Coordinates of C-alpha atoms in Angstrom, one line a residue:
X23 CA 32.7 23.5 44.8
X24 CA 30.7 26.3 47.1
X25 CA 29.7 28.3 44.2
X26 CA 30.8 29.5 40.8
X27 CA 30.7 33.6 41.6
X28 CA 31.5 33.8 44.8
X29 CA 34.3 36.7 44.2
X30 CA 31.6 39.1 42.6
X31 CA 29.5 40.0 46.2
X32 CA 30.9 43.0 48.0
X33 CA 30.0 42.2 51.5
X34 CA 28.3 39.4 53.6
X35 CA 25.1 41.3 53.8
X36 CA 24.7 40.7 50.0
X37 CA 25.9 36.9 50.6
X38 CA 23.3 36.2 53.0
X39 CA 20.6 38.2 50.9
X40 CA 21.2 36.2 47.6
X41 CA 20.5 33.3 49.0
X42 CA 17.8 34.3 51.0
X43 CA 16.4 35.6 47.4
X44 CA 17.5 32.1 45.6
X45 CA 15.8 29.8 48.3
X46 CA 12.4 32.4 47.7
X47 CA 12.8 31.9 44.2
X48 CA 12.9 28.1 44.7
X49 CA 9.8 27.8 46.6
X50 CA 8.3 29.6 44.0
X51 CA 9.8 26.8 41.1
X52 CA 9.1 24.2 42.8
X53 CA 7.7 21.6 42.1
X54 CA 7.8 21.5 38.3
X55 CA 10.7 23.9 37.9
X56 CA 11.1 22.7 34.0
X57 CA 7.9 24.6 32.6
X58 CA 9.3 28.4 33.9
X59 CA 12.7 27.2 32.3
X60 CA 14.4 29.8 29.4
X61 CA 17.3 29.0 27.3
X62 CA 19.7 31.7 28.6
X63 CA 23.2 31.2 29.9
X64 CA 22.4 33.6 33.0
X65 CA 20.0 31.1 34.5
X66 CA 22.6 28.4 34.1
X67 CA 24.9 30.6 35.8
X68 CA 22.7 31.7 38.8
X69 CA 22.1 27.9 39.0
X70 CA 25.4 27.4 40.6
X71 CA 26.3 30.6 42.5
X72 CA 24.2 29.7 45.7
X73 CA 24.7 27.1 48.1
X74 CA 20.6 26.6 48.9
X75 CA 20.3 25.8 45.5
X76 CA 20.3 21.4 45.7
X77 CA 21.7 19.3 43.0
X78 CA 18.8 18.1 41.7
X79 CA 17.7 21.4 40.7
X80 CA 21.0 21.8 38.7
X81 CA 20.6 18.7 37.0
X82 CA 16.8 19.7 35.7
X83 CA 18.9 23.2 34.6
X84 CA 21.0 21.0 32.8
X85 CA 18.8 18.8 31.2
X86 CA 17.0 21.8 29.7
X87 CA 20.5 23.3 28.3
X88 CA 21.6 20.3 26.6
X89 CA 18.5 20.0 24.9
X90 CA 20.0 22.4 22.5
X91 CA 23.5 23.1 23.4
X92 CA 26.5 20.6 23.2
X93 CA 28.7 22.2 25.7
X94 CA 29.4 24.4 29.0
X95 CA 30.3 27.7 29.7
X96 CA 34.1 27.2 30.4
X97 CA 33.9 28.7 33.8
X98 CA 31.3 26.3 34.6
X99 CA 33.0 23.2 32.9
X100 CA 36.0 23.7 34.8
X101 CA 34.6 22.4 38.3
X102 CA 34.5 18.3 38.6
X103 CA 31.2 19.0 40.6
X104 CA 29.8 19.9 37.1
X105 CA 31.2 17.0 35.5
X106 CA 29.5 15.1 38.0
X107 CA 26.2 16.4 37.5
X108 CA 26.5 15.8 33.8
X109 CA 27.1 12.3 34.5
X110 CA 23.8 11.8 36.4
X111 CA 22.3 14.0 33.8
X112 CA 23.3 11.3 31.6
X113 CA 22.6 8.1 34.0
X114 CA 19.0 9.4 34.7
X115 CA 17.9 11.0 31.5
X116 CA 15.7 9.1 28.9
X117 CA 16.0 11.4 25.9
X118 CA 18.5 10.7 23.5
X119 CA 19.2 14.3 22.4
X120 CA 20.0 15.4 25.6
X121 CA 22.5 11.9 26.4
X122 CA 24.3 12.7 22.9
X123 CA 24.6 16.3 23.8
X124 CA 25.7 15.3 27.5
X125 CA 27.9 12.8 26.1
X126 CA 30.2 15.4 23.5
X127 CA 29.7 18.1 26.6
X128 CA 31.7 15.7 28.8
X129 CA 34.1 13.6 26.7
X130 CA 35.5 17.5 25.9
X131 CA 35.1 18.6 29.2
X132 CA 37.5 16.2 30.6
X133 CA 40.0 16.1 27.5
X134 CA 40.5 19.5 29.0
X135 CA 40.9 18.9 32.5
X136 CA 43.8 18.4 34.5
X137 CA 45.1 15.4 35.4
X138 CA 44.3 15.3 39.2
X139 CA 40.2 15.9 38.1
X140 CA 40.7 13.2 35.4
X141 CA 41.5 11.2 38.1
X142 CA 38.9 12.3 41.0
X143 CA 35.9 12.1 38.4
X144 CA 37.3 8.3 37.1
X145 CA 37.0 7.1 40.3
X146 CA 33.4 9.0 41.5
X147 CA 32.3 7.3 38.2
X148 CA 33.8 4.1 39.1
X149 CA 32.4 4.6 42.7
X150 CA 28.9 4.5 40.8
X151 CA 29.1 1.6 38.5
X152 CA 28.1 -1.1 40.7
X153 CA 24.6 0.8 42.0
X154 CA 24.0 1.4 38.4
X155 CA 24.9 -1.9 36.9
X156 CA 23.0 -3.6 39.6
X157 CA 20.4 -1.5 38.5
X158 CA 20.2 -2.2 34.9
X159 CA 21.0 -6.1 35.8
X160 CA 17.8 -6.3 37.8
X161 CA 15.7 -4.6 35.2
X162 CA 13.7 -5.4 32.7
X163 CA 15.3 -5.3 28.9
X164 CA 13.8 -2.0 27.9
X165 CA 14.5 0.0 31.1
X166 CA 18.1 -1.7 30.6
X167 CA 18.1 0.8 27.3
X168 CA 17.0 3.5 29.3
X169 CA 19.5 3.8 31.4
X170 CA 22.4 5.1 29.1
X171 CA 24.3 2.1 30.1
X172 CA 26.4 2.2 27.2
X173 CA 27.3 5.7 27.8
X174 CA 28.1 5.4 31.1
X175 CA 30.5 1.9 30.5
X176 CA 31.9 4.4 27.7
X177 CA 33.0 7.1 29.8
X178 CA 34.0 4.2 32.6
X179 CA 36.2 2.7 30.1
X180 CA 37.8 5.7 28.2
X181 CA 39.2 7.2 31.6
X182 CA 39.7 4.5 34.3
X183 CA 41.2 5.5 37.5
X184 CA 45.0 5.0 38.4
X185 CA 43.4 2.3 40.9
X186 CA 40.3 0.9 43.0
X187 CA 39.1 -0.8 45.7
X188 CA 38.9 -4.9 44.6
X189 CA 35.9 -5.0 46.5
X190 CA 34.3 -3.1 43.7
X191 CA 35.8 -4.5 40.9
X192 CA 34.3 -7.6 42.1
X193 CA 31.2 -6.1 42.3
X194 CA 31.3 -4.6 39.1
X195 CA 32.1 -8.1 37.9
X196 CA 29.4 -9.7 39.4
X197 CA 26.8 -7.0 37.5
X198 CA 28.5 -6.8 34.1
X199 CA 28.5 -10.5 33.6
X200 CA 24.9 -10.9 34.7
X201 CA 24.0 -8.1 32.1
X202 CA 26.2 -9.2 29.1
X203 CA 24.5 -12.8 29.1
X204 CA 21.2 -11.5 28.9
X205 CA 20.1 -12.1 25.5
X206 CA 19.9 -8.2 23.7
X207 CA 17.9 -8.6 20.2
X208 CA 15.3 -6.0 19.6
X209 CA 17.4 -3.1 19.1
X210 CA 19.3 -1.6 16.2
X211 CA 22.9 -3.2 15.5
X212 CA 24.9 0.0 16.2
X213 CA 23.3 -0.1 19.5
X214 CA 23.8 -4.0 20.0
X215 CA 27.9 -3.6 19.3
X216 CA 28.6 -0.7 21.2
X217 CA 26.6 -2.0 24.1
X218 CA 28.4 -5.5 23.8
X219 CA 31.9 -3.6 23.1
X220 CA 31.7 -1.5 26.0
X221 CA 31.1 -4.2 28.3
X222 CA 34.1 -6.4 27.5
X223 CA 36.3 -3.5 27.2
X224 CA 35.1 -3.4 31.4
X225 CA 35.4 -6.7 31.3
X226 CA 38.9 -6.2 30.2
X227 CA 39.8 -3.6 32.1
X228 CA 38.7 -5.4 35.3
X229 CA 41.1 -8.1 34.6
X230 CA 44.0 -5.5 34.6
X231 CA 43.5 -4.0 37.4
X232 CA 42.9 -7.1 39.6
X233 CA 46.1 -8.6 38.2
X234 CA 47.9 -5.5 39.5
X235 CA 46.5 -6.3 43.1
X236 CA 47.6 -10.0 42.9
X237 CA 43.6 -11.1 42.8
X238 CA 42.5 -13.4 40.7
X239 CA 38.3 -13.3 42.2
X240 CA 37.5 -11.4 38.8
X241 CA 38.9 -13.7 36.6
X242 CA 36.9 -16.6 38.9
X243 CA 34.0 -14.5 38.5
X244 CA 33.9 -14.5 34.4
X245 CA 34.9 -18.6 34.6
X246 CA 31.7 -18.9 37.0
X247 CA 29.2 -16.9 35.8
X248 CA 26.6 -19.6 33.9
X249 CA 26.8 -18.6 29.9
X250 CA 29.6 -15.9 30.2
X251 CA 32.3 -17.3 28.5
X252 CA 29.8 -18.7 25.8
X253 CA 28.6 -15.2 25.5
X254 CA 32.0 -14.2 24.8
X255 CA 33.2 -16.5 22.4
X256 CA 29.9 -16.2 20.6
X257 CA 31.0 -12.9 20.3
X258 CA 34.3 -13.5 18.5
X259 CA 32.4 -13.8 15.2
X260 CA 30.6 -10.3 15.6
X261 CA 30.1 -8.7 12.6
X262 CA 31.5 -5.6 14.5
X263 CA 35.6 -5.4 14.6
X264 CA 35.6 -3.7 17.6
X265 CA 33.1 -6.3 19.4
X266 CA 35.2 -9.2 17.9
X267 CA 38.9 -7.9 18.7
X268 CA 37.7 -7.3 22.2
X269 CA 36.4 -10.5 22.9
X270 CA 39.2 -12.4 21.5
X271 CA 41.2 -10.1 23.9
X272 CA 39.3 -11.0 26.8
X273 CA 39.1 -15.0 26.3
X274 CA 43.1 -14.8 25.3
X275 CA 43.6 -12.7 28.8
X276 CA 41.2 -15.5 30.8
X277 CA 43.5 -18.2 29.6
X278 CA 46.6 -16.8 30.4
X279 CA 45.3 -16.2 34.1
X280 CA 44.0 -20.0 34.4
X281 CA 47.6 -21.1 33.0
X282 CA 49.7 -18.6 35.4
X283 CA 47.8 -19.3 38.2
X284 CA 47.4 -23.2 37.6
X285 CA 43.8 -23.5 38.2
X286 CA 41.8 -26.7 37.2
X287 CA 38.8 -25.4 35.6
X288 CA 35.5 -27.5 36.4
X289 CA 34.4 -26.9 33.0
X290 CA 35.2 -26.8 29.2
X291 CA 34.4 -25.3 26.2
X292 CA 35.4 -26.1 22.9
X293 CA 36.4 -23.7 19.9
X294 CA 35.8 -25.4 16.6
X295 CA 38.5 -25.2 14.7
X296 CA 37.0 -24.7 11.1
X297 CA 35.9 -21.7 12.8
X298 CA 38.4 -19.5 14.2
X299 CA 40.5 -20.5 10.4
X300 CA 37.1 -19.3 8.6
X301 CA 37.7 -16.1 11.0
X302 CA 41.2 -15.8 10.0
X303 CA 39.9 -16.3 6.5
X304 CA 37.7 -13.4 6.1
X305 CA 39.6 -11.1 8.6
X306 CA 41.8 -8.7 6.6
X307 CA 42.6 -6.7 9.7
X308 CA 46.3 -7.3 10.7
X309 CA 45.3 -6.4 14.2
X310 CA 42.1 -8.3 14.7
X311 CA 43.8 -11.4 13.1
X312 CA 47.2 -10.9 15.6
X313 CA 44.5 -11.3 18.4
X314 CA 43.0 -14.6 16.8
X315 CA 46.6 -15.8 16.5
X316 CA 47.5 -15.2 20.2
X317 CA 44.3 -17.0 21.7
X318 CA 45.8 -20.3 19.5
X319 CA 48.7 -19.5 20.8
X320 CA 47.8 -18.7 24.5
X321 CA 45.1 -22.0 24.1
X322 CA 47.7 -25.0 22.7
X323 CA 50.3 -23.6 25.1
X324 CA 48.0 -23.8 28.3
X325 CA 46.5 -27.3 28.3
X326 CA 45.6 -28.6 30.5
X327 CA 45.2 -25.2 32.7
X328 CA 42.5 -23.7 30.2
X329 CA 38.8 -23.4 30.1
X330 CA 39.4 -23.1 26.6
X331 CA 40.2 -25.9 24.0
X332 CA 40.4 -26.0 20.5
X333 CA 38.5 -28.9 18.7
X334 CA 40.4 -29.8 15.8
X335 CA 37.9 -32.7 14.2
X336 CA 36.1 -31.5 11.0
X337 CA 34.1 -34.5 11.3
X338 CA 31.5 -36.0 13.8
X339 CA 33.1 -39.2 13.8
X340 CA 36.7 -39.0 12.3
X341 CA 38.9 -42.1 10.6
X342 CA 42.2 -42.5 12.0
X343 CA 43.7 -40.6 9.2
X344 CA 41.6 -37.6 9.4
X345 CA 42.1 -37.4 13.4
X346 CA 44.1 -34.1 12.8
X347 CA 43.0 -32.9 10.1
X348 CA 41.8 -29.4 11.5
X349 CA 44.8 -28.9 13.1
X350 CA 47.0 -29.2 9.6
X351 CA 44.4 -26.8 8.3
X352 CA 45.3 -24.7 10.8
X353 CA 48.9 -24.7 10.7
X354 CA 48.1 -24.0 6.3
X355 CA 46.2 -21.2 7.4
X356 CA 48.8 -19.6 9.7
X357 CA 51.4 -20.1 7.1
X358 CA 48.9 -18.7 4.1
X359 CA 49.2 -15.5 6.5
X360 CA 52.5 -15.2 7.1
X361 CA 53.5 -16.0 3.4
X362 CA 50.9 -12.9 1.9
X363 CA 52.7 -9.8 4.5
X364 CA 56.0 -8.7 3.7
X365 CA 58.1 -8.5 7.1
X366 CA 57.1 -5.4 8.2
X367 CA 53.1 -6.4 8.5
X368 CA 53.9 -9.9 9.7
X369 CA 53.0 -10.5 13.1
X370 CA 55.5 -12.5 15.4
X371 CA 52.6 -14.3 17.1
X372 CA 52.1 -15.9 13.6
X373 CA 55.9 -17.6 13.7
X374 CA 54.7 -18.5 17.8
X375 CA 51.6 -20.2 16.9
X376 CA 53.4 -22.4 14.2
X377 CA 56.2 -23.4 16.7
X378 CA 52.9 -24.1 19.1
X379 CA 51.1 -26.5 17.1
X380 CA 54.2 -28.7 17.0
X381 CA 54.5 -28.6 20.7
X382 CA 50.8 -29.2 21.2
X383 CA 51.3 -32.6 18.8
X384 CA 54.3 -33.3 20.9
X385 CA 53.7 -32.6 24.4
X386 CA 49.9 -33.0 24.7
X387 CA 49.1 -35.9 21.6
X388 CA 52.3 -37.9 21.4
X389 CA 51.3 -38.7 18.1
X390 CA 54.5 -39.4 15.8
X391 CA 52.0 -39.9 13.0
X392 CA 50.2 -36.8 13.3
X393 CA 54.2 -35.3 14.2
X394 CA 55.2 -36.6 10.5
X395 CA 52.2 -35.1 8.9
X396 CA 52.8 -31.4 10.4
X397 CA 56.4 -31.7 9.6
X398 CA 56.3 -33.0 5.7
X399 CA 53.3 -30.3 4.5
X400 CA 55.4 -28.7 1.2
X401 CA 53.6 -25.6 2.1
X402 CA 56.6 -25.0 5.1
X403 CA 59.0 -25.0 2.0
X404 CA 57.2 -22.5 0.4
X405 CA 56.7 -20.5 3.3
X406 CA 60.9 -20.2 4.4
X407 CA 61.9 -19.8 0.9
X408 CA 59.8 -16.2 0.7
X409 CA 61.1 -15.8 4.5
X410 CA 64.2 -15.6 3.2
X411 CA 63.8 -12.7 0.9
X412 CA 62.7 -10.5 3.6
X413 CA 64.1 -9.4 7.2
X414 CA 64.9 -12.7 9.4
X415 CA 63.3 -12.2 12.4
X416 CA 64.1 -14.5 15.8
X417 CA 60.4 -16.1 15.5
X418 CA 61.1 -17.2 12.2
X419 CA 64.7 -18.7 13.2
X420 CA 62.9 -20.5 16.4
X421 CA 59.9 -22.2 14.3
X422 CA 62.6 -23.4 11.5
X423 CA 64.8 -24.7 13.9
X424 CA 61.5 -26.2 15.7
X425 CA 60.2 -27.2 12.5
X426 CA 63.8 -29.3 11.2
X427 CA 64.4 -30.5 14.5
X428 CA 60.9 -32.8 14.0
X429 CA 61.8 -33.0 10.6
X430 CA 64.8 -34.9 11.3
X431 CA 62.8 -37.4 13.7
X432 CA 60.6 -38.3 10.6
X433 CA 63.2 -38.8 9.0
X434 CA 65.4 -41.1 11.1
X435 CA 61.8 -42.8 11.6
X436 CA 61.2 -43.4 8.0
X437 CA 64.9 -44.3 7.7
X438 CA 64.2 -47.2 10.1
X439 CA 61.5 -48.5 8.3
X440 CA 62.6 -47.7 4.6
X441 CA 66.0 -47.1 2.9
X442 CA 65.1 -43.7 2.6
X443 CA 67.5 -40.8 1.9
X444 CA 67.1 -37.0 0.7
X445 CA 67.8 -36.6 -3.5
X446 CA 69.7 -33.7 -3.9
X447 CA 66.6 -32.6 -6.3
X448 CA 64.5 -32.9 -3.5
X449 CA 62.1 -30.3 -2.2
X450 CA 63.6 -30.7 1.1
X451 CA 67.4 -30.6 0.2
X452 CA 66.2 -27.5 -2.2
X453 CA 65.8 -25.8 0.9
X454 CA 68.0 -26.9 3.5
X455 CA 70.5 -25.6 0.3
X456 CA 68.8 -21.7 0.5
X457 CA 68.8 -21.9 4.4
X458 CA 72.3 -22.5 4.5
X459 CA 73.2 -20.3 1.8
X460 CA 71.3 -17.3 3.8
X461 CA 71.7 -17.5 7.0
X462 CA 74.6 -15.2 7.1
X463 CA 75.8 -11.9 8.7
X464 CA 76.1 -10.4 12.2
X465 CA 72.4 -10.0 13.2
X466 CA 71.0 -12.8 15.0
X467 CA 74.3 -14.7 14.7
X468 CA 74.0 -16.9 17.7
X469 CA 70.7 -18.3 16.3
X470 CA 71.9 -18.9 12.7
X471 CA 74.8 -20.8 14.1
X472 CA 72.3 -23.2 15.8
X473 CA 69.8 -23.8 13.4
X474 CA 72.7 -24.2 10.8
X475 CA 74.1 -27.4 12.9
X476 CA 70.5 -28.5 12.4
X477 CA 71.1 -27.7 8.4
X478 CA 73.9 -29.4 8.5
X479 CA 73.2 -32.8 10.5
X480 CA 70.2 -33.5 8.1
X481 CA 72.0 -32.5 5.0
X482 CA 74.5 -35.3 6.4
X483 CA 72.6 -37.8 7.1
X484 CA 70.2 -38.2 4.7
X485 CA 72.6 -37.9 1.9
X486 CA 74.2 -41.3 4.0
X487 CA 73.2 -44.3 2.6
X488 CA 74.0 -46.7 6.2

């Protein structure tokens, strides 16, 4: 942008003697500019219609107008120079009536804009992040407050641009790790969340864009930054939703990288599992809970490619009969979950993670014991029988046919050992009875077909008395 009236001067002799006048004016402002300032629109104006008049000027301008006013001129607000300026009004300014004001100026400012200046101001404000994060990063903790970080990861985060350089998405990396482990206490909670939900929604966003470029240094980064990841899974039980839900995003989206891209990790940490089900417990948000649901799933379908693992011992030094005894808890909870949402509020992911756990006891533990406990929990019964009054869904067909498939080992199992055979007045022949009774019509026929061969073959056999 040259200048904002540059169509109103009749001739180059009145070009060249405005700004003589403006640089004249200057010198006279100078040094302390701010103590001649009045609140008038003209003298925001006159700010930008001369080419001797240097940014830093403008920016003091601005500072004095959003002491008071909450938005630009629209012929002003319409240049992307302008929205620049706001930005460093806003990265150097330490009072938090002008940042607010700055802050509701801009977010409407570019809400308004075009999509070619969305695009040149998100990466100019990208291009910025990494001298202003290793900024705050080397600072101390109050001067990290000063600097409107949170504003300026807010406005980084709300409009990314279509793409950037990896070089500084690793540098960004490298700075926003550093600054989310340092320990923030001494400041008000609102602050505290929005600080620590900005920075994993970066975090987040980093992670997307180096995937898209087939690098996988970010995602190194997080796993190798001392106290990061404990960081973030300390902040899965933040009192904040929005803190919570994006941490469980991030850690779910670190594990899915490690298991794509086969890495060994060189080190470990454990989820307790009597945590994340007291999380899934208290969380009554269908959305926050789907996200706890898919880092289970995303975790027991990953080892041994995860830097995450789920410690499933309630107990400091378990018997052998309490060995799994989290992990049943957890498969209760799941189903508690699924059984209190009608269809239309139940989350497939929940139907995934049940079919999970089995392969986790399979695959990874070997465990026919522990197999034989998962399988025979009358809970499962209770669970398909008010399945089957709502829409069938494929999840549900794929963990019942998962779930009877292991049933029918335990069975044969038992049937070696005992002379055991299914009553008809069974819980288990109950509902074997209502699956084979409702798994009819056209939709999803294929998959009723196979799980009712299933139905069938156990029906058979453990009415047999060889």
């Amino acid at each position: 942008m040259s200048t904002i009236s540059n169509g109103t001067l009749d001739s180059l002799d009145q070009r060249v003697y405005i700004e003589k006048a403006s640089e004249r004016l200057l010198s006279f402002l100078n040094p302390e500019p701010m103590i001649y300032y009045t609140h008038n629109p003209a003298i925001l104006f006159w700010t930008f219609t001369s080419l001797r008049i240097p940014d830093k000027f403008k920016i003091i301008v601005l500072s004095e107008w959003f002491k008071t006013e909450t938005s630009l001129p629209e012929d002003i607000a319409k240049e992307t120079l302008v929205w620049e300026l706001v930005l460093n009004v806003i990265i150097q300014s330490k009072d938090k009536t002008i940042s607010e004001n700055c802050m509701e100026a801009l977010n409407t400012i570019i809400e308004d804009g075009d999509e070619a200046d969305k695009e040149e101001f998100a990466a100019i404000t990208w291009g910025l992040l990494p001298e202003v994060l290793s900024k705050a990063s080397i600072d101390s903790h109050d001067v990290l407050l000063d600097t409107n970080i949170t504003y300026i990861l807010d406005i980084a985060t709300s409009h990314p641009p279509s793409y950037i350089e990896q070089s500084i998405c690793i540098k960004v990396a490298v700075f926003i790790t550093t600054l989310f482990t340092k320990s923030i206490t001494d400041i008000d909670f609102k602050a505290r969340y929005d600080y620590e939900c900005a920075c994993l929604k970066l975090c987040l966003i980093l992670l997307g864009m180096s995937k898209e470029e087939s690098d996988n240094k970010v995602s190194l980064t997080y796993i190798n930054r001392e106290g990061f990841l404990s960081r973030v899974l300390s902040s899965i039980g933040s009192s904040d939703d929005g803190v919570s839900h994006a941490a469980v995003e991030l850690l779910t989206y670190i594990v899915y990288n490690f298991t794509m891209n086969k890495y060994q990790p060189t080190s470990v940490l454990e989820i307790q599992t009597d945590v994340i089900i007291n999380y899934l417990r208290q969380d009554r948000d269908n959305e926050r809970s789907t996200s706890l649901l898919q880092l289970i799933y995303m975790i027991l379908n990953s080892v041994p490619n995860t830097p995450l693992v789920l410690n499933y011992n309630f107990f400091t030094n378990p018997s052998e009969n309490l060995n799994f005894y989290g992990l049943r808890a957890l498969m209760f909870r799941v189903q508690m979950m699924l059984c209190s949402r009608d269809s239309k509020n139940q989350s497939p992911t929940g139907w995934k993670t049940l079919s999970s756990i089995f392969k986790y006891a399979i695959s990874y533990k070997n465990d026919p014991k522990l197999v034989a406990t998962l399988t025979s929990q009358p809970w499962t019964h209770t669970l398909i029988r008010f399945q089957l009054t709502q829409n069938i869904t494929q999840e549900f067909l794929t963990f019942t046919q998962n779930w009877l498939t292991l049933l029918k080992i335990t069975i044969r199992k038992n049937r070696e050992i005992t002379k055991y055979y299914i009553s008809k007045h069974s819980l288990i022949y109950k509902t074997l009875t209502l699956l084979k009774n409702n798994l009819n019509g056209d939709d999803l026929k294929e998959n009723k077909k196979e799980l009712l061969v299933v139905v069938n073959d156990i029906m058979e056999y453990g009415q047999s008395r060889d």
